[in-house]
Structure formats: structure tokens, C-alpha cells
Tab-separated table of C-alpha atoms in Angstrom:
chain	number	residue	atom	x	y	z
A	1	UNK	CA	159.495	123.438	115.128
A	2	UNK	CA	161.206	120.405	114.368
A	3	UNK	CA	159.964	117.523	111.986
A	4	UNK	CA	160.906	114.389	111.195
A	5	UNK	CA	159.227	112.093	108.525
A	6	UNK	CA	159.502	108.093	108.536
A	7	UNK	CA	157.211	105.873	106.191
A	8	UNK	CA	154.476	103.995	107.616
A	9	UNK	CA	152.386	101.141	106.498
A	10	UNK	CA	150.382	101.391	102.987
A	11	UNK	CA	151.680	104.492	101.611
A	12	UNK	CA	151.519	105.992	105.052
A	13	UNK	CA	153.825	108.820	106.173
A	14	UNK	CA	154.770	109.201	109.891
A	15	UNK	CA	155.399	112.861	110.936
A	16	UNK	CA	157.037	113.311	114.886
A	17	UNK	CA	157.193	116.468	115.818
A	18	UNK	CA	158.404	118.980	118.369
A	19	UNK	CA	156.647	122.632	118.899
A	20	UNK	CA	158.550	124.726	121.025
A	21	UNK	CA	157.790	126.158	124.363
A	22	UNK	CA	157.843	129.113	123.267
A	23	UNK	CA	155.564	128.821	120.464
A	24	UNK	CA	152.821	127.470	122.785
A	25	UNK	CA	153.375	130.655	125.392
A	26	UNK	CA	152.764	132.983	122.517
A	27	UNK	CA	149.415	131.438	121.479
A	28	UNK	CA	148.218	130.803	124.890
A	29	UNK	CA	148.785	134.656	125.782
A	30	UNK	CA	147.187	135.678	123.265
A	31	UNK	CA	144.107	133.488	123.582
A	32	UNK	CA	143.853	134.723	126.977
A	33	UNK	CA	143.533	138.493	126.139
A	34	UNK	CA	140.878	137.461	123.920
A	35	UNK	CA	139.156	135.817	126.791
A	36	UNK	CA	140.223	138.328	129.231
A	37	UNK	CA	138.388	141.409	126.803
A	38	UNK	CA	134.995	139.643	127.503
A	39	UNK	CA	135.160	137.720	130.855
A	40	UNK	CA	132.767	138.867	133.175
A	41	UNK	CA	133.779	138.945	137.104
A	42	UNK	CA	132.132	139.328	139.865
A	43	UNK	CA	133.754	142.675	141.699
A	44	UNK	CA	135.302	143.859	138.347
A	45	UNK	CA	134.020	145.281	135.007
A	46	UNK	CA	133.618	143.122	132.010
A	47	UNK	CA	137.052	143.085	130.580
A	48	UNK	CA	139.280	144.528	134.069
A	49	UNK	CA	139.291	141.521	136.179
A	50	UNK	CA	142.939	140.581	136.973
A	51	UNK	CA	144.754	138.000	134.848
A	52	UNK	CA	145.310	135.468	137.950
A	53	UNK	CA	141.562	135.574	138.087
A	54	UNK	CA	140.611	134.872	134.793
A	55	UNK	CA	143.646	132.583	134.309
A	56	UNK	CA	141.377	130.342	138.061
A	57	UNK	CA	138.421	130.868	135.896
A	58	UNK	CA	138.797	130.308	132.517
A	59	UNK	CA	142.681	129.105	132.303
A	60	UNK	CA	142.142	125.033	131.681
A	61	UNK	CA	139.890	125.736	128.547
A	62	UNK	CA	142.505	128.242	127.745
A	63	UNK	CA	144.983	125.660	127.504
A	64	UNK	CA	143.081	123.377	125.918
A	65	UNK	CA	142.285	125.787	122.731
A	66	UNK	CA	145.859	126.544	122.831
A	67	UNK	CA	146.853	123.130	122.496
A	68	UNK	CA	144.176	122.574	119.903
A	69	UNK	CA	145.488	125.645	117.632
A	70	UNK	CA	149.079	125.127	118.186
A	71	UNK	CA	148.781	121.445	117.017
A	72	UNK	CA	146.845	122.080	114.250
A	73	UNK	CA	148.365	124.942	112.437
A	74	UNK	CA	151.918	122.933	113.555
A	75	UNK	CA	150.088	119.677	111.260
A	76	UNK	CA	149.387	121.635	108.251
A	77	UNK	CA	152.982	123.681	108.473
A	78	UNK	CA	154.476	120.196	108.683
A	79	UNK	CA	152.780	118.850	106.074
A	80	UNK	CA	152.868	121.519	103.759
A	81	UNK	CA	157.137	121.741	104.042
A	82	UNK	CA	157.861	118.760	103.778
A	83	UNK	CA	156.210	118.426	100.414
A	84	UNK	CA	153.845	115.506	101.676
A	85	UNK	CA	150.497	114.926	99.128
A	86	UNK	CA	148.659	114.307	101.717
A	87	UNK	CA	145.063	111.863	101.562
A	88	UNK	CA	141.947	112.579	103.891
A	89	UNK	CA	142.136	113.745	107.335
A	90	UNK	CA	145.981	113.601	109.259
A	91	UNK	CA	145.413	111.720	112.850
A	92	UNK	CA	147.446	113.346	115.558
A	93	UNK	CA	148.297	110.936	118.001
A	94	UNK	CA	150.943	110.401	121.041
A	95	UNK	CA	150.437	114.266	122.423
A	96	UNK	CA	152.864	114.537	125.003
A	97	UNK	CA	152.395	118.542	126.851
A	98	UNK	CA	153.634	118.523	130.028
A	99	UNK	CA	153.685	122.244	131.244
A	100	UNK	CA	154.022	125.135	129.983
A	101	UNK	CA	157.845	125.535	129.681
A	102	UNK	CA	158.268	121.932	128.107
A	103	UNK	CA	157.998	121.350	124.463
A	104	UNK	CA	154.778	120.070	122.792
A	105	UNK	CA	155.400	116.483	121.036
A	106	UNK	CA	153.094	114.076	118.924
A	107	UNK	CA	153.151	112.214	115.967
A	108	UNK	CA	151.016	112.608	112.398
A	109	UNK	CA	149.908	109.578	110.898
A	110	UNK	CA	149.354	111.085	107.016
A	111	UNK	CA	147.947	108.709	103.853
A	112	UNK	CA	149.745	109.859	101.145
A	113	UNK	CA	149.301	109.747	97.136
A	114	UNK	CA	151.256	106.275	96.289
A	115	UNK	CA	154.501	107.221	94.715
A	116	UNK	CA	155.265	103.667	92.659
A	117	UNK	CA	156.630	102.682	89.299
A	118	UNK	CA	155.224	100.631	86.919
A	119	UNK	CA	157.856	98.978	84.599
A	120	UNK	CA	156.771	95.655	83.690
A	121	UNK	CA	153.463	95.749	81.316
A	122	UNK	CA	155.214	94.828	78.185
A	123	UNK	CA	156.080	91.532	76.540
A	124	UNK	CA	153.509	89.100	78.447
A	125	UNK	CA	151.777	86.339	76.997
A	126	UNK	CA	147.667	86.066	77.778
A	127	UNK	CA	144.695	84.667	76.441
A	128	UNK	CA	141.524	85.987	74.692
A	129	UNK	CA	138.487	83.593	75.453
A	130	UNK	CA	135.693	84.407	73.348
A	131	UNK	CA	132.185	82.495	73.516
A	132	UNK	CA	131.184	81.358	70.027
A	133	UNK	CA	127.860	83.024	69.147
A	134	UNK	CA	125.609	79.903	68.624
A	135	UNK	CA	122.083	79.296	67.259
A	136	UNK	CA	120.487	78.791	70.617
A	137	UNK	CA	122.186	82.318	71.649
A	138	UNK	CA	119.633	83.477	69.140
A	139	UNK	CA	116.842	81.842	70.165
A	140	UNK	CA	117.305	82.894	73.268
A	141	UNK	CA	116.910	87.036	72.024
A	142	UNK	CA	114.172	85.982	69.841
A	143	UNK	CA	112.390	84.336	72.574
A	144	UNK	CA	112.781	87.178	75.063
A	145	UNK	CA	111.373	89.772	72.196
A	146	UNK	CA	108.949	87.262	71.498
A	147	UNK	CA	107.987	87.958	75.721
A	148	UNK	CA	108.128	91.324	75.821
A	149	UNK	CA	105.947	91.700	72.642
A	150	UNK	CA	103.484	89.293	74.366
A	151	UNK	CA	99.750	90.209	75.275
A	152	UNK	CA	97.384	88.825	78.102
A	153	UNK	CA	94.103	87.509	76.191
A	154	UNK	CA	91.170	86.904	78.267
A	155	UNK	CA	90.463	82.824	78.526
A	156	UNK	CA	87.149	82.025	77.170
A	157	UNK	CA	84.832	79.520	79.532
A	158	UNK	CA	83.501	79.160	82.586
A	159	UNK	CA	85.645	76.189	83.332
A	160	UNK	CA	88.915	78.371	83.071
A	161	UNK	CA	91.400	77.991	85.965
A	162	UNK	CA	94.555	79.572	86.308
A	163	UNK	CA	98.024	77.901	85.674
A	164	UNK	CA	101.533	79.017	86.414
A	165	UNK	CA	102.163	82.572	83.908
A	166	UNK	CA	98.621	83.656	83.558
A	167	UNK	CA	97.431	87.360	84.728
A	168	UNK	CA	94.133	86.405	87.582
A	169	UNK	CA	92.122	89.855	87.728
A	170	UNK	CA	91.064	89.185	91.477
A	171	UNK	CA	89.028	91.290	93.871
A	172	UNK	CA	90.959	90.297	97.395
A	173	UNK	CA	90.731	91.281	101.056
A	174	UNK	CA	93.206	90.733	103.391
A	175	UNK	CA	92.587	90.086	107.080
A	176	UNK	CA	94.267	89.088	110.459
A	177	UNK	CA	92.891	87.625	113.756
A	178	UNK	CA	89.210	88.687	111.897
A	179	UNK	CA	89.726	92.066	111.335
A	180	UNK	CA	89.639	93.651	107.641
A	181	UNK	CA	93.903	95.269	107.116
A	182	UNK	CA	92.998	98.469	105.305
A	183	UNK	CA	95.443	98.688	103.142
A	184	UNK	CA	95.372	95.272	102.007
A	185	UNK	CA	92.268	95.135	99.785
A	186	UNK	CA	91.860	96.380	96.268
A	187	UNK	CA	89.502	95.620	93.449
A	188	UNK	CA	89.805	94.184	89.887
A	189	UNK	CA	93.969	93.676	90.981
A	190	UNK	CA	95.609	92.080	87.665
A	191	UNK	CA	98.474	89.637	89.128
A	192	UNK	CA	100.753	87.735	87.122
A	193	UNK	CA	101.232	84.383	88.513
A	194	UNK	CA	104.673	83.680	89.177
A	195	UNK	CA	106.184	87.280	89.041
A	196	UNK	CA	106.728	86.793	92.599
A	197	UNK	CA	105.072	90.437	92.877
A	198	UNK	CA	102.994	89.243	95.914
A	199	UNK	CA	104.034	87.425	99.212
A	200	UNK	CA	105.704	84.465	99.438
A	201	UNK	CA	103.279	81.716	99.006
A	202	UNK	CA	99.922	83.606	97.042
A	203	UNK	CA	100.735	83.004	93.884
A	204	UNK	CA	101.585	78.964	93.836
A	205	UNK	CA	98.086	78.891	95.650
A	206	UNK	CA	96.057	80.566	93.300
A	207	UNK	CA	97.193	77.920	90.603
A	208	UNK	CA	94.062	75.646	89.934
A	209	UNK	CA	91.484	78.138	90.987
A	210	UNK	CA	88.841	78.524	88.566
A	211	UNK	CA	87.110	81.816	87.009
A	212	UNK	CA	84.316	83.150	89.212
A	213	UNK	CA	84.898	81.087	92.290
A	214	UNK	CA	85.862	82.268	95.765
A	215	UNK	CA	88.408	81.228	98.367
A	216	UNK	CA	90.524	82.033	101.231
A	217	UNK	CA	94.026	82.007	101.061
A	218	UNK	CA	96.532	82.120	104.017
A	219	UNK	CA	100.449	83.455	103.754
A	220	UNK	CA	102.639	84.057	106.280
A	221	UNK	CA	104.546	88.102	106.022
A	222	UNK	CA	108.074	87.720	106.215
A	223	UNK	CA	109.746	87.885	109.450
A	224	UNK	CA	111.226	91.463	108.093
A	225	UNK	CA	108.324	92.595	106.596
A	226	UNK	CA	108.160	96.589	106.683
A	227	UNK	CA	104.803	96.922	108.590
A	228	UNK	CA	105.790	95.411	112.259
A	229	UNK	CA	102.801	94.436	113.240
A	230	UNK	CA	102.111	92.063	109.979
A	231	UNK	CA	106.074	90.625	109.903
A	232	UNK	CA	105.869	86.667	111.086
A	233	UNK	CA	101.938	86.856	110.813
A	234	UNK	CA	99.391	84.963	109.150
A	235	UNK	CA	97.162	86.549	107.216
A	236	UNK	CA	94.332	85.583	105.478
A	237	UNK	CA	93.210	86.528	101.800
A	238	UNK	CA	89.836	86.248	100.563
A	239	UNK	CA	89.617	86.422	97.108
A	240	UNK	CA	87.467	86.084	94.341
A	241	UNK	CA	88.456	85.955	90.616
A	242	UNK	CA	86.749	87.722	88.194
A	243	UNK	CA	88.984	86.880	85.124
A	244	UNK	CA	92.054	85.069	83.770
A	245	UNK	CA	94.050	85.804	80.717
A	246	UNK	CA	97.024	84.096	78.898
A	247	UNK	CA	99.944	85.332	77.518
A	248	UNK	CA	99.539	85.272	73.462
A	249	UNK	CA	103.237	85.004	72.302
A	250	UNK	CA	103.349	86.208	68.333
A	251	UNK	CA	104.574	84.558	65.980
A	252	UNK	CA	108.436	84.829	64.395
A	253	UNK	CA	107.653	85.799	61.483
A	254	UNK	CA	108.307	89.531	59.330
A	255	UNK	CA	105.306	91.106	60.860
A	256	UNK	CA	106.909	90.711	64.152
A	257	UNK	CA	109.624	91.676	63.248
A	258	UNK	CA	108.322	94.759	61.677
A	259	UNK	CA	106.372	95.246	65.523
A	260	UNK	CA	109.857	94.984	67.203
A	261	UNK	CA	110.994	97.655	65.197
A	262	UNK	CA	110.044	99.810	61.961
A	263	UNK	CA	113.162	99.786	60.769
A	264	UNK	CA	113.023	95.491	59.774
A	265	UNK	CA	111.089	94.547	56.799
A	266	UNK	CA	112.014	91.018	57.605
A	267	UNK	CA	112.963	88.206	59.779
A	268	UNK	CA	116.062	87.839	58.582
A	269	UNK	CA	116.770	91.224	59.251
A	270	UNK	CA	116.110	91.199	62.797
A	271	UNK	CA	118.239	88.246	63.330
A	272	UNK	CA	121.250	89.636	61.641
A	273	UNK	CA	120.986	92.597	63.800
A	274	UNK	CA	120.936	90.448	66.861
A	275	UNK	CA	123.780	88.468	65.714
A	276	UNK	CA	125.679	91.390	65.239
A	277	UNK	CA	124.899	92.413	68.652
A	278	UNK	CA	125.627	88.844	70.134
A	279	UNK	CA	128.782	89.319	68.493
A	280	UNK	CA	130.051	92.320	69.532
A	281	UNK	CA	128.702	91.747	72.914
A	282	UNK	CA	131.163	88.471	73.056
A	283	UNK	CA	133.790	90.280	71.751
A	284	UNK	CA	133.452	93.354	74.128
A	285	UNK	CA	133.622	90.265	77.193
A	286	UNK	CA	136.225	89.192	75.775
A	287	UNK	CA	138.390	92.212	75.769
A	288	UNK	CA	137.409	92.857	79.004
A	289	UNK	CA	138.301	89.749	80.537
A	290	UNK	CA	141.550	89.854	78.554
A	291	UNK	CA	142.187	93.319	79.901
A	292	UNK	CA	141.809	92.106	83.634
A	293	UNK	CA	143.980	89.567	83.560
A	294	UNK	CA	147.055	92.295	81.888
A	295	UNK	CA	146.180	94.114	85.304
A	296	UNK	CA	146.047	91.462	87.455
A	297	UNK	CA	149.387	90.368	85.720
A	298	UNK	CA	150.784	93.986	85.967
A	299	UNK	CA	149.710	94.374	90.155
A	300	UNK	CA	151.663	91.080	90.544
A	301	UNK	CA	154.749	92.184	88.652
A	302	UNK	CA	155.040	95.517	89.804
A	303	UNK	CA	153.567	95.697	93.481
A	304	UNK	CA	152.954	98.690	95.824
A	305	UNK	CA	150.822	99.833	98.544
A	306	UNK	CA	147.975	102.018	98.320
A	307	UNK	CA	146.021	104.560	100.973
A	308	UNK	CA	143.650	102.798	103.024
A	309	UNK	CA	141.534	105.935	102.052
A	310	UNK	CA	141.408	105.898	98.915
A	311	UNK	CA	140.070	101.964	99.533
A	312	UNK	CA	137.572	103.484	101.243
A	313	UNK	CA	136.164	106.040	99.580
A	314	UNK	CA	135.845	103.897	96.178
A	315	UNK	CA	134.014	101.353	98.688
A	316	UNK	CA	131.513	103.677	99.620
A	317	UNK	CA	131.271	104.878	95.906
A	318	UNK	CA	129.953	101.153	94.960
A	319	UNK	CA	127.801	101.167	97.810
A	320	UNK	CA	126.278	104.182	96.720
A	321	UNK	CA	125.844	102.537	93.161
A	322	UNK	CA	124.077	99.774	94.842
A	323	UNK	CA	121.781	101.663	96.328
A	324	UNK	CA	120.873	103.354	93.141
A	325	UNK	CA	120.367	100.386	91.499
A	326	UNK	CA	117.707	99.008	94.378
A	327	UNK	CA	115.737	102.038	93.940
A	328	UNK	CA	115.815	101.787	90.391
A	329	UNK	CA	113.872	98.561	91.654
A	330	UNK	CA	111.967	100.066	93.848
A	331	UNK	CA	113.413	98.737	96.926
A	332	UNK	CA	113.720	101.086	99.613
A	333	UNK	CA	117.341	100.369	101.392
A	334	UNK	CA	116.369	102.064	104.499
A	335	UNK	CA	113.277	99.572	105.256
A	336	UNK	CA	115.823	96.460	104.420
A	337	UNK	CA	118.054	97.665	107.043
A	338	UNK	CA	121.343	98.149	104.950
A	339	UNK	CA	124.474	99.198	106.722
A	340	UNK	CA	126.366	101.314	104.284
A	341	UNK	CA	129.896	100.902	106.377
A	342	UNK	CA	129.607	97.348	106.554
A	343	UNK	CA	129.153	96.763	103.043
A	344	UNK	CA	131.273	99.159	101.936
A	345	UNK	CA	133.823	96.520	104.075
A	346	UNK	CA	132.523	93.688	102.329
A	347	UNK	CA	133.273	95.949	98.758
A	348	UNK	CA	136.956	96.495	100.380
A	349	UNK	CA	138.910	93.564	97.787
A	350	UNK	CA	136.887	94.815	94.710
A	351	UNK	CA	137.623	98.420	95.678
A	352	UNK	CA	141.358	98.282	96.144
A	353	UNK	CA	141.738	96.247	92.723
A	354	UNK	CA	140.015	99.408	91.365
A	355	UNK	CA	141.946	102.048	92.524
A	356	UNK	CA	144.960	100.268	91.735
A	357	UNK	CA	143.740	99.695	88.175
A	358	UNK	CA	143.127	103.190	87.658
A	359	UNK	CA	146.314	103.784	88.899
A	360	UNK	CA	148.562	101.615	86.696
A	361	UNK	CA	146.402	102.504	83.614
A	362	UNK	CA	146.904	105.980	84.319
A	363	UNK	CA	151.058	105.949	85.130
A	364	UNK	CA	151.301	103.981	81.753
A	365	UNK	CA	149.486	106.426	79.882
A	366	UNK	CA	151.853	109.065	81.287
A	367	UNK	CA	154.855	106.362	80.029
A	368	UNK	CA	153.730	106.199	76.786
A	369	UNK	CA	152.943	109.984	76.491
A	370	UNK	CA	148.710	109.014	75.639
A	371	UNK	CA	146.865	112.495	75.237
A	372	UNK	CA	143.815	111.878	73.216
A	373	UNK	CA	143.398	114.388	70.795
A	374	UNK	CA	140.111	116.395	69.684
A	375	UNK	CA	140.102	114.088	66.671
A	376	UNK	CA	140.107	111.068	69.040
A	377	UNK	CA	137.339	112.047	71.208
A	378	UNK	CA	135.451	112.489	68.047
A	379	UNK	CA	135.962	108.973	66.029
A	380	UNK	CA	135.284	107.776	69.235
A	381	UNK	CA	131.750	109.551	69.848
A	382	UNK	CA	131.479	108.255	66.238
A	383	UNK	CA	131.489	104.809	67.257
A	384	UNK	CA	129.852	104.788	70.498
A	385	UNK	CA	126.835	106.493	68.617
A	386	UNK	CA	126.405	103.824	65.712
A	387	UNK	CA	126.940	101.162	68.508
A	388	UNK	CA	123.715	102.713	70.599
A	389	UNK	CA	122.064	103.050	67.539
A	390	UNK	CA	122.320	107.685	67.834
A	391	UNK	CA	123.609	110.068	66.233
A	392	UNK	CA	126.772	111.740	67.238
A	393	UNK	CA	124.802	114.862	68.628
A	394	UNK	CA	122.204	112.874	70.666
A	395	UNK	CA	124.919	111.343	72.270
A	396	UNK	CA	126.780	114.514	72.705
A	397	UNK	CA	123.592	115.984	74.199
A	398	UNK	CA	123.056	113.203	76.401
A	399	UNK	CA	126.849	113.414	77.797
A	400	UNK	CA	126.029	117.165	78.529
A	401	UNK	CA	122.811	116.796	80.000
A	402	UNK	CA	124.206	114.264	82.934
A	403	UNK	CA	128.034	115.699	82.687
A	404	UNK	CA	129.699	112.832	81.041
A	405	UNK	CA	131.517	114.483	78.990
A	406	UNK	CA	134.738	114.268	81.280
A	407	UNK	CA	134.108	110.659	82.133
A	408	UNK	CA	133.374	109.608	78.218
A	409	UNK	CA	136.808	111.374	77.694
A	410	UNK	CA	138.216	109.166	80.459
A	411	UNK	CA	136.525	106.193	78.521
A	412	UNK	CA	138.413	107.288	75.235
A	413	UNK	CA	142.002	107.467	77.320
A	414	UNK	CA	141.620	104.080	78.823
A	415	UNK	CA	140.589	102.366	75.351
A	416	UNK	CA	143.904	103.623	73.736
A	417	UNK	CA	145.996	102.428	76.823
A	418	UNK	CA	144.531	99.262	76.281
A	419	UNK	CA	144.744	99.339	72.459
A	420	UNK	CA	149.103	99.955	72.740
A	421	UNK	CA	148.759	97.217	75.677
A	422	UNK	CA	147.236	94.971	73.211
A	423	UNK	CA	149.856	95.814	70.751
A	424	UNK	CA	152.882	95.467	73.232
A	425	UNK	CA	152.177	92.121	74.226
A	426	UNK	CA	151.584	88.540	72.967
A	427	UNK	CA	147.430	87.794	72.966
A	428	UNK	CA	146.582	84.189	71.241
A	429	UNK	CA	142.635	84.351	70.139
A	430	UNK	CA	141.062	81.333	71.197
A	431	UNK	CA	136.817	80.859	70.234
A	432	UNK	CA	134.827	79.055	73.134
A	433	UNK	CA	132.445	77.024	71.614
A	434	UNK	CA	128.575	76.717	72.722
A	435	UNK	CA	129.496	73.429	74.041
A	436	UNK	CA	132.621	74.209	76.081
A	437	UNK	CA	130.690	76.848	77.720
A	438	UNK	CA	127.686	74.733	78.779
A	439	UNK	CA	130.416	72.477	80.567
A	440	UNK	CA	132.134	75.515	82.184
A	441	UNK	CA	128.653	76.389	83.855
A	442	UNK	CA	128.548	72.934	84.384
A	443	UNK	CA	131.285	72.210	86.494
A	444	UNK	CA	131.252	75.428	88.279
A	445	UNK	CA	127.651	74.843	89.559
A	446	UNK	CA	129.330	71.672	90.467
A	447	UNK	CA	132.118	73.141	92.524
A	448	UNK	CA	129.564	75.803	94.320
A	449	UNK	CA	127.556	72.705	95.382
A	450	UNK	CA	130.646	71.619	97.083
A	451	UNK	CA	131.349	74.639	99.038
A	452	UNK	CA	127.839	74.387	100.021
């Protein structure tokens, strides 16, 4: 067999090659003895019919099976000598097989692990933008605690109506062209108005209805609605409300503090914790943003191809994170029609940035000889535990229990790549103030509406 290897596009290798004749004979013989044992024949026992018979019988699918067998052991034997790391499936193409006493040619189109060098990630100069942690940052927590600690309390008097937030305990029944839809009824239903939890268009029309009284409300389903024979129709509601309550939003004071958690005795307490979180939070962005912009940096200075592949398969990895994440909402991607190969095109740019990352982080750690110790995995579980507010064997247990272990370890790797990155190269600290950032937002809602 004969071999020779050229380099494609994208870390591609290109493999032409030549089987001989006489390779093909030999497997094609002995394919059709195998064939020839069980053949049946009119005129002839099973297995004693003459070869020129079986060969008018059964001798094209012979050759194709052959063909099949001699070009696939002759792909992995080519592959495998020439030392190629090869990525995903080989695709044969150009099969030229004439007859039987000509050689077999074709070429192998193999993605191969990128072979690159990365020799410029030292001596850069970048910025670290961090967002000033202001009062109104604070307020904002606060108020969100202050939400989720919120109760409905029924609204006293007859003359009641509902506004915009409040939870309407309804009895409804749902109905199209006059006849009762069964599985749109339901009794004593608490909705909160504005959650958006119902269709498009119930909620802003129960605003203004008052406690006790009756009415009919009509909604159009949504053209993609999940039940056919509702989607694009009108339905009608009739509902009757048999009680509204408000949301009571505690006060800030200690005792809510001490209801958010048993651990504050005081106000002050709770904020300082939240700062502290705000902080870190803004310094963790920070870093992060700093750290993309070294790898954008390093991808420009040292560029090379990678697999279309390996592209792919990290595409259809965040597609399959996606998916996780709707049904952690309860959204069912199968009703909303989702076509995993086309978004896992649309992921393709995000994807390759990825891989290529994980690539350049991992040949510098090789560089710079980064092995985290025992001892680092440890400080590190340290720190990750008083940050999540655990202890070092809850978090252990947890990393056990859904086998993160390896990936936490990954985790500790990458953080002291980045910590000697951060080391080898100029960063300038610069604080973003509350103000600044409001005019960011500001202009960049400006720019979108331009695009628009």
C-alpha cells in the first residue's frame, strides 16, 4: 500500500492512497468462500454450487463488501503509520476501482489534533475595568430580599379591585365557539398579575376588576401555541373573582434581617455581607473580562487553525446546556420546535473561541510546567467553600455526588495559569464608577436602537 499525506484546510490532513491489486484479489476470494459455504443453488447442495455460479449470483455484492473491507482496514493502517491523531470520523472520498487487476485509489480527508505553538502571552499591556460598588447597587439586593420575603395579604372591602402586582384568586372557564375547553377551567386559581404566567393579554385585562364581580374576558392563543386546535384562536374566559391580595413588603429593619437569615442580628450586618458579595462579584467580572481580552490578544498574536470537529462538538455541548436550562424553566424544547443543528450553527463563533481558549490555556500550562499539587486543590476547596458559604466537606461531597471533582481540578489549573498570566504581563486597575456605567448602558441602548 502506498500513502501519501498533504495538509488540508483547518488542521486537516489529506491521505491519497493506493491498495494494490493484489491486496483486493485476496480479500475478495476469501469473501467469496464465505459466501460460497452457505449459498443455496438450485441443482446443487447448499455449499457445492460451482464458483462461476455463485460468482452470476452473488459476485456484485461480493465486490462491493470487498471494496468496503479493503478500504477500511487500508484507512485505519494509513492512519495509524503515519502517526496521524486523528479527530471524528475519516471521509473516504475520490474511490477510483476499475477492475479487478487495477489498483484501488482514494483519498482520506482526516481532522487532526492542532499541532501549534503558542509563544507570545508575555509582556502585554491590558486593562482591568471594575464597576464601583455604589449605594444604589445595594438597594437594589435589599429591595429584591425585601420581594422575595414579601407576603400576599388579603385586601379588605367590597370595593377592592385589582391593580398591576396583586394575586386575583379567580374561579375561570375557558371556552371557544360556545363550547366549555376542558382543560381550561379551574377553581379558586391564585394569579399574580403581571407574572406573565397566563396568555398574552389576561392579565392587563383583569386590572380594574373589582372583588366579587363577574366578566368575560377574550385572548387570542399564540399562533404556536402547543394545542393546534387553540393556536391563532380566540377564546373566551369567564371569570369571577373571589379575592384579591397585595404584596406586604417588610420593613428594612434588624428583624428582617434576622428573617433573611439567622445568622444577622442586624441591619448593618446584612448589608456588609451584601457589600462584600457586590464586591467580590465586581471583582470576579472583572478578572474575567480582563482574562478574555489576554486570550483574545494571545489568538491574534499567535494564530492557528483548529478541527472543524472539535467546533462542532463544543456547539452541540452549549446547545445541550441550553436545553437544560429551558427545562429548568419548564419549557419543553420539543413543543417550541428547536432545531438542535441549527443552533448549534448559530453557537459556531462562541464555540471555536472556546476550544481555542482551552487550547492556549492548556499549551501554556505545559510551558510553564503548572501541575497543581494536592496542597493546591485543597487551599483552593478552602476558598471556594467560605465563598458559598460550606464547609470544605460539603463541598467535597457535593463535587462527588455529581463528579466534579475532575472539572473543579480543571477550575484550580486554569486559575493558576491565569494567576502567572497576571504576573507576566502589565494590567493597570482602573474603578468604573456608578455613573460611568449608567452612560455605558446608555449609549449602548443607543447604538442597538440604531441597528434596529
Amino acid at each position: 500500500m502506498k500513502v501519501t499525506v498533504a495538509d488540508g484546510e483547518k488542521s486537516q490532513k489529506i491521505l491519497s492512497v493506493e491498495i494494490p491489486a493484489d491486496t483486493y484479489k485476496g480479500v475478495f476470494d476469501a469473501e467469496l468462500a464465505k459466501v460460497s459455504k452457505n449459498i443455496k443453488i438450485q441443482g446443487f447442495r447448499e455449499g457445492k454450487a460451482p464458483k462461476e455460479m455463485v460468482l452470476k449470483e452473488k459476485g456484485h455484492a461480493v465486490r462491493v463488501q470487498a471494496l468496503e473491507l479493503v478500504v477500511n482496514d487500508s484507512v485505519k493502517t494509513a492512519i495509524e503509520e503515519n502517526d496521524i491523531r486523528a479527530m471524528g470520523q475519516p471521509e473516504v472520498k475520490d474511490v477510483k476501482f476499475e477492475d479487478d487487476d487495477t489498483p484501488i485509489t482514494f483519498n482520506v480527508h482526516v481532522d487532526v489534533f492542532p499541532t501549534f505553538e503558542i509563544t507570545k502571552y508575555k509582556g502585554f499591556e491590558f486593562t482591568k475595568e471594575m464597576n464601583e460598588v455604589a449605594e444604589e447597587d445595594l438597594d437594589a439586593v435589599l429591595q429584591n430580599l425585601r420581594e422575595r420575603q414579601a407576603a400576599f395579604e388579603p385586601v379588605e372591602g367590597d370595593d377592592a379591585v385589582i391593580a398591576m402586582g396583586d394575586q386575583a384568586v379567580m374561579d375561570f372557564e375557558g371556552s371557544m365557539n360556545g363550547e366549555v375547553i376542558p382543560n381550561a377551567t379551574a377553581k379558586d386559581f391564585a394569579l399574580e398579575i403581571g407574572s406573565g404566567q397566563f396568555v398574552p393579554g389576561f392579565e392587563e385585562q383583569c386590572v380594574g376588576i373589582k372583588k366579587g364581580e363577574k366578566k368575560d374576558i377574550v385572548v387570542t392563543f399564540p399562533e404556536n401555541y402547543q394545542e393546534p386546535s387553540m393556536a391563532g384562536q380566540p377564546v373566551t374566559f369567564a371569570i369571577t373573582i373571589n379575592e384579591i391580595k397585595r404584596k406586604a413588603i417588610p420593613e428594612l429593619d434588624d428583624e428582617f434581617a434576622k428573617d433573611v437569615d439567622e445568622k444577622y442580628e442586624t441591619l448593618a450586618q446584612l448589608k456588609e455581607d451584601i457589600k462584600k458579595d457586590l464586591e467580590l462579584e465586581a471583582e470576579e467580572m472583572a478578572k474575567d473580562a480582563v482574562y478574555n481580552s489576554m486570550l483574545d490578544k494571545f489568538m491574534e498574536e499567535n494564530p492557528f487553525d483548529i478541527p472543524t470537529v472539535m467546533v462542532r462538538e463544543q456547539a452541540m455541548r452549549l446547545v445541550e446546556q441550553q436545553l437544560r436550562q429551558y427545562a429548568m424553566y419548564g419549557i419543553d424544547p420539543a413543543q417550541m420546535g428547536i432545531d438542535k443543528n441549527a443552533l448549534a450553527e448559530q453557537n459556531f463563533p462562541v464555540a471555536e473561541k472556546q476550544v481555542k481558549s482551552a487550547l492556549i490555556i492548556n499549551e501554556i500550562g505545559e510551558i510553564e510546567k503548572i501541575n497543581p499539587t494536592e496542597e493546591d486543590t485543597e487551599k483552593s476547596l478552602d476558598e471556594y467553600a467560605e465563598r458559598y458559604g460550606k464547609t470544605k466537606d460539603e463541598l467535597k461531597k457535593e463535587l462527588d455526588q455529581y463528579g466534579g471533582m475532575q472539572s473543579f481540578q480543571n477550575t484550580v489549573f486554569t486559575n493558576m495559569v491565569y494567576d502567572l498570566l497576571l504576573k507576566e504581563n502589565k494590567v493597570e486597575d482602573k474603578i468604573i464608577t456608578k455613573a460611568e456605567r449608567d452612560a455605558k448602558v446608555a449609549e449602548a441602548a443607543k447604538e442597538a436602537g440604531k441597528e434596529a
